[in-house]
PDB file of C-alpha atoms and ligand atoms in Angstrom:
ATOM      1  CA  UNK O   3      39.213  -3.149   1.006  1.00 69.00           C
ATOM      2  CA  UNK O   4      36.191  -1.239   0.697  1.00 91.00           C
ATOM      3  CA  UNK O   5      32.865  -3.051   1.797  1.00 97.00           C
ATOM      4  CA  UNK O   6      29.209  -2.084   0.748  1.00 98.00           C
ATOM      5  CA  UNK O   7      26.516  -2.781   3.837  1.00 98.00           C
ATOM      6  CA  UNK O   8      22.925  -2.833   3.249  1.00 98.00           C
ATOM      7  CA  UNK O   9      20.800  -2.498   5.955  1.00 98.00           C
ATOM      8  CA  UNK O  10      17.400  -3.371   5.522  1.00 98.00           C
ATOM      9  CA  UNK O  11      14.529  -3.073   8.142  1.00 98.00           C
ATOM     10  CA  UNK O  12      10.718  -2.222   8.788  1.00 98.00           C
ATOM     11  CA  UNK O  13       9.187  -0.372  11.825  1.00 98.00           C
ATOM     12  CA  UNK O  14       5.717   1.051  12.938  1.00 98.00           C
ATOM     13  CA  UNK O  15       6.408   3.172  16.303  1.00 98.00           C
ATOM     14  CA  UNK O  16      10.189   4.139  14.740  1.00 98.00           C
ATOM     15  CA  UNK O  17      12.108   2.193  17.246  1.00 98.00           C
ATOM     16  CA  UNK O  18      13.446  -0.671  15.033  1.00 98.00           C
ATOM     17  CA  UNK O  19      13.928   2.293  12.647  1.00 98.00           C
ATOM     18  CA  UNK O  20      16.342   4.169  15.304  1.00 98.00           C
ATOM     19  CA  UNK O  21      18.276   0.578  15.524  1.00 99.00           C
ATOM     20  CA  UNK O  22      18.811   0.799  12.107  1.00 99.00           C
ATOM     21  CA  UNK O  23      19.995   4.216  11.431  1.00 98.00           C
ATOM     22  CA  UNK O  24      22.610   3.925  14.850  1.00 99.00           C
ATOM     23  CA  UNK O  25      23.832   0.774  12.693  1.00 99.00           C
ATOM     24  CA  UNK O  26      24.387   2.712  10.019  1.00 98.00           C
ATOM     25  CA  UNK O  27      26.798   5.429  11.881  1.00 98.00           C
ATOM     26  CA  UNK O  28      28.038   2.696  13.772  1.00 98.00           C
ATOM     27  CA  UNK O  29      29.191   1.002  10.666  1.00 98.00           C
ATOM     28  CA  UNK O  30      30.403   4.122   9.200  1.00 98.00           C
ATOM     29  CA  UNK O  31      32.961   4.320  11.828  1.00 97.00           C
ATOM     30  CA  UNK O  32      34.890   1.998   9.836  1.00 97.00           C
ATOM     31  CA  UNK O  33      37.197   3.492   7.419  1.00 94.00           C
ATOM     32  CA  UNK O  34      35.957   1.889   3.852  1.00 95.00           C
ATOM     33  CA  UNK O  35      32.438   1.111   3.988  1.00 98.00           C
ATOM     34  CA  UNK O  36      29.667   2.305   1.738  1.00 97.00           C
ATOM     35  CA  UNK O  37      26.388   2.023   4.034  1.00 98.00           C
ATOM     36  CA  UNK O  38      23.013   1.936   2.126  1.00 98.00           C
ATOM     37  CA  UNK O  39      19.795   2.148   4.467  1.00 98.00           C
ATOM     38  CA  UNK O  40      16.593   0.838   3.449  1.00 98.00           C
ATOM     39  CA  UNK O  41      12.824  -0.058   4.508  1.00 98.00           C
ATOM     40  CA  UNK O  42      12.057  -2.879   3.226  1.00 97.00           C
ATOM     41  CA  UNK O  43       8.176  -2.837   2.581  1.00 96.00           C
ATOM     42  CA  UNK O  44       7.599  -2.616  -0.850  1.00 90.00           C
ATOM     43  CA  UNK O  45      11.100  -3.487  -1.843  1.00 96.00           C
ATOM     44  CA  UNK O  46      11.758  -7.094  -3.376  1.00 95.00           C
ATOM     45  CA  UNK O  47      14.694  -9.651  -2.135  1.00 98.00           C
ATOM     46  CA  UNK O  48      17.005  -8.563  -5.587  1.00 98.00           C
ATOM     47  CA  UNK O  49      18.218  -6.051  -3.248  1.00 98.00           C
ATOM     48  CA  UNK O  50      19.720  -8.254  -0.918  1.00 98.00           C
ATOM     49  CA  UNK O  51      22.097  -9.235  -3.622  1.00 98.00           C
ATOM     50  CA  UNK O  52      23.733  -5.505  -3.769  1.00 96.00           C
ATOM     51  CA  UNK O  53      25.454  -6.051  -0.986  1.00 97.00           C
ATOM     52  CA  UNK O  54      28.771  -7.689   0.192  1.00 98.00           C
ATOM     53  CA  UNK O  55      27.490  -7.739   3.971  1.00 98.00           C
ATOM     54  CA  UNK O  56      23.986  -7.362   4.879  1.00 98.00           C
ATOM     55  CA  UNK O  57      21.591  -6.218   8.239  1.00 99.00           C
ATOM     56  CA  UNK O  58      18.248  -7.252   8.348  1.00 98.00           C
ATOM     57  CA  UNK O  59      15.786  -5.575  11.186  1.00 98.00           C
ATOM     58  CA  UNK O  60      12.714  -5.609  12.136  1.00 98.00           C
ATOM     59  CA  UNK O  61       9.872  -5.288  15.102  1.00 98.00           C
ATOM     60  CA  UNK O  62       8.830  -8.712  16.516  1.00 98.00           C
ATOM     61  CA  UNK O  63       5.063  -8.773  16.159  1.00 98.00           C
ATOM     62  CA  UNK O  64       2.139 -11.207  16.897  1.00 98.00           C
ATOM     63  CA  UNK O  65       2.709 -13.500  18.850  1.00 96.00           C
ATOM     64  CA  UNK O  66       6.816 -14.284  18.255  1.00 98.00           C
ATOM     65  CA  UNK O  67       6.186 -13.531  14.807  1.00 98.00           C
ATOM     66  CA  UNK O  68       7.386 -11.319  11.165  1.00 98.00           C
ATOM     67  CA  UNK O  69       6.156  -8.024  11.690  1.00 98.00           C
ATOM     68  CA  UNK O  70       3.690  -7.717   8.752  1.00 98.00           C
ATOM     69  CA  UNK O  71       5.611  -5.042   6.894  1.00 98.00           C
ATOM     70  CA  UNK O  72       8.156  -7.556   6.760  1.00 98.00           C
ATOM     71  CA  UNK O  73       6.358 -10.612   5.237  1.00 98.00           C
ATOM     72  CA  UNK O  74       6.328  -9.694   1.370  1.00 98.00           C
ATOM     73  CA  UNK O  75      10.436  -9.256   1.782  1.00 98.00           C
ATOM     74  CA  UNK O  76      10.559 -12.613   3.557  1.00 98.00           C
ATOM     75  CA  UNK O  77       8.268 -14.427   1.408  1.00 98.00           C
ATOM     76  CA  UNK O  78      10.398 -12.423  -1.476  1.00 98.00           C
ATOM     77  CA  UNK O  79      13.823 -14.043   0.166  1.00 98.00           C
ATOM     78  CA  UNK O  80      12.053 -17.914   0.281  1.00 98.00           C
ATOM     79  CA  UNK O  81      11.538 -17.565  -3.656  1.00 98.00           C
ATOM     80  CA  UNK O  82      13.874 -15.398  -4.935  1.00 98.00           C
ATOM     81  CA  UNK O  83      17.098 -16.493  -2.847  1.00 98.00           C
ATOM     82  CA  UNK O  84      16.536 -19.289  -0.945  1.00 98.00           C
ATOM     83  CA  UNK O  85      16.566 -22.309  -3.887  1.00 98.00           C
ATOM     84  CA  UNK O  86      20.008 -21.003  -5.588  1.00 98.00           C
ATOM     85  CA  UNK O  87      21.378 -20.125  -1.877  1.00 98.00           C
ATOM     86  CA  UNK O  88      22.070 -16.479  -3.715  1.00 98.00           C
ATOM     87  CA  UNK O  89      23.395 -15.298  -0.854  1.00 98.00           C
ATOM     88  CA  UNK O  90      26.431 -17.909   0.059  1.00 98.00           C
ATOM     89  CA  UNK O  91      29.282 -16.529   1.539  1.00 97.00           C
ATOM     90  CA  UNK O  92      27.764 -13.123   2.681  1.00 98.00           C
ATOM     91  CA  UNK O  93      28.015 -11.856   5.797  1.00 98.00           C
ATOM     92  CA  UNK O  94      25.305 -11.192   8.306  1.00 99.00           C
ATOM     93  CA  UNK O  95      23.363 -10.130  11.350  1.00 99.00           C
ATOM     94  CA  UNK O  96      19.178  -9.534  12.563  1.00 98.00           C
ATOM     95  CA  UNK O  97      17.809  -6.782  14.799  1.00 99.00           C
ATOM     96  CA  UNK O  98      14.895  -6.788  16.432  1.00 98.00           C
ATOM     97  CA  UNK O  99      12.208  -5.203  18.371  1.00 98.00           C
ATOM     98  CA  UNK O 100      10.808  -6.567  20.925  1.00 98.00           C
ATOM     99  CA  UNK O 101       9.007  -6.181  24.706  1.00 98.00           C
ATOM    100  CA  UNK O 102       9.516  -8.929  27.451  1.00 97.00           C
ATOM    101  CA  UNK O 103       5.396  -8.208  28.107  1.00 97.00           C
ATOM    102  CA  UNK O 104       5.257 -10.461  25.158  1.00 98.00           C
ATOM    103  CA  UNK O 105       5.166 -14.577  25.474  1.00 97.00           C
ATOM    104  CA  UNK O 106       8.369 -15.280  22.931  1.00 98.00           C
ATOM    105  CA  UNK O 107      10.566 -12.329  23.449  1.00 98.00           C
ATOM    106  CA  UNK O 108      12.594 -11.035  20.547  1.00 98.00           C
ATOM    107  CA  UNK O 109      11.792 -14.091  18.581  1.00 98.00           C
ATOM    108  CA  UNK O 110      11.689 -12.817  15.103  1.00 98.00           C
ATOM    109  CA  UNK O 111      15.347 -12.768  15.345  1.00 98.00           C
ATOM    110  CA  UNK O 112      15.532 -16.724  14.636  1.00 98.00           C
ATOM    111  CA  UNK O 113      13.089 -15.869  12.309  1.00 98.00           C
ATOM    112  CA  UNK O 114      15.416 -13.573  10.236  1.00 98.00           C
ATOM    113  CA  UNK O 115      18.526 -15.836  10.806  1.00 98.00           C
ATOM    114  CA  UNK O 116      17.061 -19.113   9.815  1.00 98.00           C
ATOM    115  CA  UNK O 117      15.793 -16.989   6.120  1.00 98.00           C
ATOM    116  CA  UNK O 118      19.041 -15.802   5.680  1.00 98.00           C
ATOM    117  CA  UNK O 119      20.634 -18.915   6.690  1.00 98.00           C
ATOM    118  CA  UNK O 120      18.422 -21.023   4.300  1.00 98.00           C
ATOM    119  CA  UNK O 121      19.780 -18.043   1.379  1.00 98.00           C
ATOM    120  CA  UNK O 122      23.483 -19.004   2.065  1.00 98.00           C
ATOM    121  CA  UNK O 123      24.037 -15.748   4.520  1.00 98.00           C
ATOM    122  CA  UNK O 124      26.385 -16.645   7.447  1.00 98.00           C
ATOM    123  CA  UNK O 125      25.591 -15.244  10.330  1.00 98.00           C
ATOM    124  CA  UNK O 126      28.686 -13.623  11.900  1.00 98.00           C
ATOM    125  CA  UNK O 127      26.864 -12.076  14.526  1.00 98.00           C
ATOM    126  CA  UNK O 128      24.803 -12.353  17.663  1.00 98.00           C
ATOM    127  CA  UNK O 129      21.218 -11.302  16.542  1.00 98.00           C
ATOM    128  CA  UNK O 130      20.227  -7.283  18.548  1.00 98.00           C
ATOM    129  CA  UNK O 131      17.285  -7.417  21.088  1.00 98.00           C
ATOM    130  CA  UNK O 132      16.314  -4.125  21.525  1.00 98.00           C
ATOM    131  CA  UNK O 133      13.259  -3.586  23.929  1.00 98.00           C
ATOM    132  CA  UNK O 134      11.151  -0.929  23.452  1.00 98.00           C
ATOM    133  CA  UNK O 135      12.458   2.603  23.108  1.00 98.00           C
ATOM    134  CA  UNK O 136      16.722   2.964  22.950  1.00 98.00           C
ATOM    135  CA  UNK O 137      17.954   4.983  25.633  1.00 98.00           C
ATOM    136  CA  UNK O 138      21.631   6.383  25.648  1.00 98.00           C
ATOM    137  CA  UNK O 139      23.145   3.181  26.506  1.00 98.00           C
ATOM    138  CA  UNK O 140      21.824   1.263  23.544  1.00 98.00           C
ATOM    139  CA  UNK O 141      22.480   3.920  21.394  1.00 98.00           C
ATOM    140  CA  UNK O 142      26.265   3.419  21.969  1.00 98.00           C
ATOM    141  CA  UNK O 143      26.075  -0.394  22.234  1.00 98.00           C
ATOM    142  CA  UNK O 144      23.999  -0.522  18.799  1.00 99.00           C
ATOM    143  CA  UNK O 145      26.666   1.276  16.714  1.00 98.00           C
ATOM    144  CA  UNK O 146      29.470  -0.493  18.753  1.00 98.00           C
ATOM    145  CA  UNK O 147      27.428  -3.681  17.564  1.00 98.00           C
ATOM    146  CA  UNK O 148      27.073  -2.151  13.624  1.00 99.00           C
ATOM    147  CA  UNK O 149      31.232  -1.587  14.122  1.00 98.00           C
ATOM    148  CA  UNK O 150      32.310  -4.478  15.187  1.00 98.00           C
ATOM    149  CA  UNK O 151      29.689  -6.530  12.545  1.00 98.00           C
ATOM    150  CA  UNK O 152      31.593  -4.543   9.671  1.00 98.00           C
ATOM    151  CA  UNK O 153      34.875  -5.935  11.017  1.00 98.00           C
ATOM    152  CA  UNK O 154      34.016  -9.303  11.340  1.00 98.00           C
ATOM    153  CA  UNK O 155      32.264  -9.023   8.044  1.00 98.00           C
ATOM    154  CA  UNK O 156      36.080  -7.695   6.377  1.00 97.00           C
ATOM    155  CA  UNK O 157      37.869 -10.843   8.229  1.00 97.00           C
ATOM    156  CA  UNK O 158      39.406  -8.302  10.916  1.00 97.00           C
ATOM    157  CA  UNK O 159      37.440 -10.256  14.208  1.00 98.00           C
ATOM    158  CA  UNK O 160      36.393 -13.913  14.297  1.00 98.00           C
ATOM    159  CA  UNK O 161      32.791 -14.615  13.943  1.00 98.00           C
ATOM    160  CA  UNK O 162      30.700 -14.805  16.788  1.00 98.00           C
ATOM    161  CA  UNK O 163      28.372 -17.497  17.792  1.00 97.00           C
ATOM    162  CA  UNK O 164      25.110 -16.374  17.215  1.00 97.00           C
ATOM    163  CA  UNK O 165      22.651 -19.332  19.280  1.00 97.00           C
ATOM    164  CA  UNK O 166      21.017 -19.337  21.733  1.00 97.00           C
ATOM    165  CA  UNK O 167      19.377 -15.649  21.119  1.00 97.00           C
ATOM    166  CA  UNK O 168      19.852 -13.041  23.724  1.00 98.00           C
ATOM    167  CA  UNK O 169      17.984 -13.290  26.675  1.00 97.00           C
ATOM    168  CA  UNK O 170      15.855 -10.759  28.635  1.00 96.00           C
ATOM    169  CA  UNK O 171      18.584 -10.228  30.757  1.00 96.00           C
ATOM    170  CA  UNK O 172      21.597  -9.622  28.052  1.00 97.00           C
ATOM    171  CA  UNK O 173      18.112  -7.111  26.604  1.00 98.00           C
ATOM    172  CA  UNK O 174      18.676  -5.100  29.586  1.00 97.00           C
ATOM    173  CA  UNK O 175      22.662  -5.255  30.132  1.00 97.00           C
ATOM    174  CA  UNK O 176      22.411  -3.579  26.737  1.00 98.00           C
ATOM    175  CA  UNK O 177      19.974  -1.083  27.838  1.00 97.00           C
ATOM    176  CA  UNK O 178      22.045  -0.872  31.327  1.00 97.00           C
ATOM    177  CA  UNK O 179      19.727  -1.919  33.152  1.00 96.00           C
ATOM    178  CA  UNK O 180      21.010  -3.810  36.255  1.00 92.00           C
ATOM    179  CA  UNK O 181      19.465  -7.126  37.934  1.00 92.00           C
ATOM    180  CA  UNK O 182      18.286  -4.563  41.038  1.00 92.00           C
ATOM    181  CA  UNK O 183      17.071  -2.004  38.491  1.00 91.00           C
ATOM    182  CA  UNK O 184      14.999  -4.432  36.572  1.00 91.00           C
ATOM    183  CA  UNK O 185      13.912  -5.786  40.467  1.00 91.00           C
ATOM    184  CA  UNK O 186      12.924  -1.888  41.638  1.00 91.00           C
ATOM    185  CA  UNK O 187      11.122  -1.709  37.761  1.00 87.00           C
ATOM    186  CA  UNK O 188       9.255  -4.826  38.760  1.00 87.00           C
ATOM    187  CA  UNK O 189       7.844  -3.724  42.061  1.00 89.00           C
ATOM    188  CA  UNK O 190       6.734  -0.273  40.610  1.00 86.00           C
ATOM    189  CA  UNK O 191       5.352  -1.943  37.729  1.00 74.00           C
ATOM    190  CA  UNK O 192       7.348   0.192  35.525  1.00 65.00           C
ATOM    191  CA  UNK O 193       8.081  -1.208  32.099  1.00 57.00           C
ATOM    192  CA  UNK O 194      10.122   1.638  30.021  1.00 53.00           C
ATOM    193  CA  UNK O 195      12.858   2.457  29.985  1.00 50.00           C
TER     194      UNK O 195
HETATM  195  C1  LIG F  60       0.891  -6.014  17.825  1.00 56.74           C
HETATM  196  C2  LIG F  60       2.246  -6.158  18.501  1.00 56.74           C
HETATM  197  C3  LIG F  60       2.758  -7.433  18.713  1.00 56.74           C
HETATM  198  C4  LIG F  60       3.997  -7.603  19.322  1.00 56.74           C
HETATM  199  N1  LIG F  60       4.482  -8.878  19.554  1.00 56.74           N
HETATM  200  C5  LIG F  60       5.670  -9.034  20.186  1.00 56.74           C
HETATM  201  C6  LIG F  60       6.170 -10.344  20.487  1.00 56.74           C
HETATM  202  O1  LIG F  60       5.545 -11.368  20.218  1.00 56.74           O
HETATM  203  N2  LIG F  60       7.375 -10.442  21.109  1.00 56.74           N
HETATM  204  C7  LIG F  60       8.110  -9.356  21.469  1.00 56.74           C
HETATM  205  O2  LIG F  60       9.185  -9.518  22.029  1.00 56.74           O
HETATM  206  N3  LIG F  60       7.658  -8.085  21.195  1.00 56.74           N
HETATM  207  C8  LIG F  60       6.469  -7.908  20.566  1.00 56.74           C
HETATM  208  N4  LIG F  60       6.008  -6.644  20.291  1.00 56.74           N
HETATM  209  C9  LIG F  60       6.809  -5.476  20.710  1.00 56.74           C
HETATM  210  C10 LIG F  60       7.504  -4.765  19.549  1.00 56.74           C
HETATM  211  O3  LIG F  60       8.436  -5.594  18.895  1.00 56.74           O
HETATM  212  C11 LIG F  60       8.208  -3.516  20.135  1.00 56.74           C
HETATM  213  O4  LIG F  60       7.229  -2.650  20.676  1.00 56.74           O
HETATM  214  C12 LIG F  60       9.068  -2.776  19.134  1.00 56.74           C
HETATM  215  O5  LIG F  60       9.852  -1.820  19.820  1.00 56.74           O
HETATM  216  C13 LIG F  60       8.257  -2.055  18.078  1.00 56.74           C
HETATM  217  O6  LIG F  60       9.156  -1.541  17.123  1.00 56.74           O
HETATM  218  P1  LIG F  60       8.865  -0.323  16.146  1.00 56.74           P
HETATM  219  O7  LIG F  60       8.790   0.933  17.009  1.00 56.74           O
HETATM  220  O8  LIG F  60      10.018  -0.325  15.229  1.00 56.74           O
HETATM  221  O9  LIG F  60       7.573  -0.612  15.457  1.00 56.74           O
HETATM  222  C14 LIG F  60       4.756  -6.468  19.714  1.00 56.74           C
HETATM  223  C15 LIG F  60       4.218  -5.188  19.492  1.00 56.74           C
HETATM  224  C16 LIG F  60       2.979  -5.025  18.899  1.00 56.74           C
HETATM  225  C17 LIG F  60       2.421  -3.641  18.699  1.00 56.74           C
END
């Protein structure tokens, strides 16, 4: 069965960008699926509805908040999807950026699910913290997470629980970061990775 994935997303520094396009390859890797990449600013919710499984990404910004590229395609979801549920049945996951300097880490990714949630979506997924900059390790998780998304999306793995949201320390298992790494990080004051 072949699948079309749209993968939507908006970025300033390009890291929520990278996320997106290691989904894409990621989701590639499976034998039947049509990937279309977008960025969402300027682009209205209609496109949401050319897909048969659908990733939605972007940077957390503020304070826990939308990033503000992203607003006019949330605000576009709440009117355009939202009141028919135009999105019931389909498949989906968030992304975000985030940086554990920040009060409500990551946060914009119960943002994204609760939108696509109140369209109909079904979240299949756990939502992707990525902090900061990907390094090689979430490179590899990222399109193993994109892979097995596209599976789950086809009915070939069960869906995953998606609550609670990843913590800062499932942020850094993906980044391989290890408890005494993040401890040695700490003392030097060293953030990135
Ligand atoms: C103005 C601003 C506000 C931010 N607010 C948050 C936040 O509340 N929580 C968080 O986890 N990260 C926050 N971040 C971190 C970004 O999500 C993170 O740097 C991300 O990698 C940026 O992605 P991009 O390169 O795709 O723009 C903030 C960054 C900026 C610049």
């Amino acid at each position: 069965m072949s699948l079309r994935l749209l993968i939507v997303y908006t970025t300033t520094g390009g890291n929520t960008r990278e996320t997106a396009e290691l989904a894409a390859e990621g989701a590639s890797s499976v034998g039947g699926v049509e990937v279309d990449l977008y960025n969402a600013y300027g682009l209205d919710a209609s496109i949401l509805l050319e897909g048969d499984a659908i990733l939605v990404g972007e940077p957390t910004w503020g304070d826990g908040e939308h990033h503000a590229d992203f607003l006019p395609m949330d605000r576009s979801m709440g009117e355009l999807l939202a009141p028919e549920k135009r999105l019931t049945g389909i498949p989906a996951a968030a992304f975000v950026g985030c940086d554990r300097a920040y009060r409500n880490f990551g946060r914009a990714i119960e943002l994204v699910e609760d939108r696509l949630m109140e369209c109909g979506a079904l979240i299949v997924q756990r939502g992707l913290k990525i902090e900061l900059t990907h390094n090689d390790h979430s490179r590899v998780f990222t399109r193993q997470w994109a892979h097995d998304f596209v599976l789950r999306a086809k009915g070939e793995m069960p869906p995953q629980p998606h609550r609670p949201a990843m913590t800062r320390e499932q942020a850094d298992a993906i980044k391989g970061v290890s408890l005494a790494d993040r401890e040695r990080r700490n003392q030097s004051g060293l953030r990135h990775s």
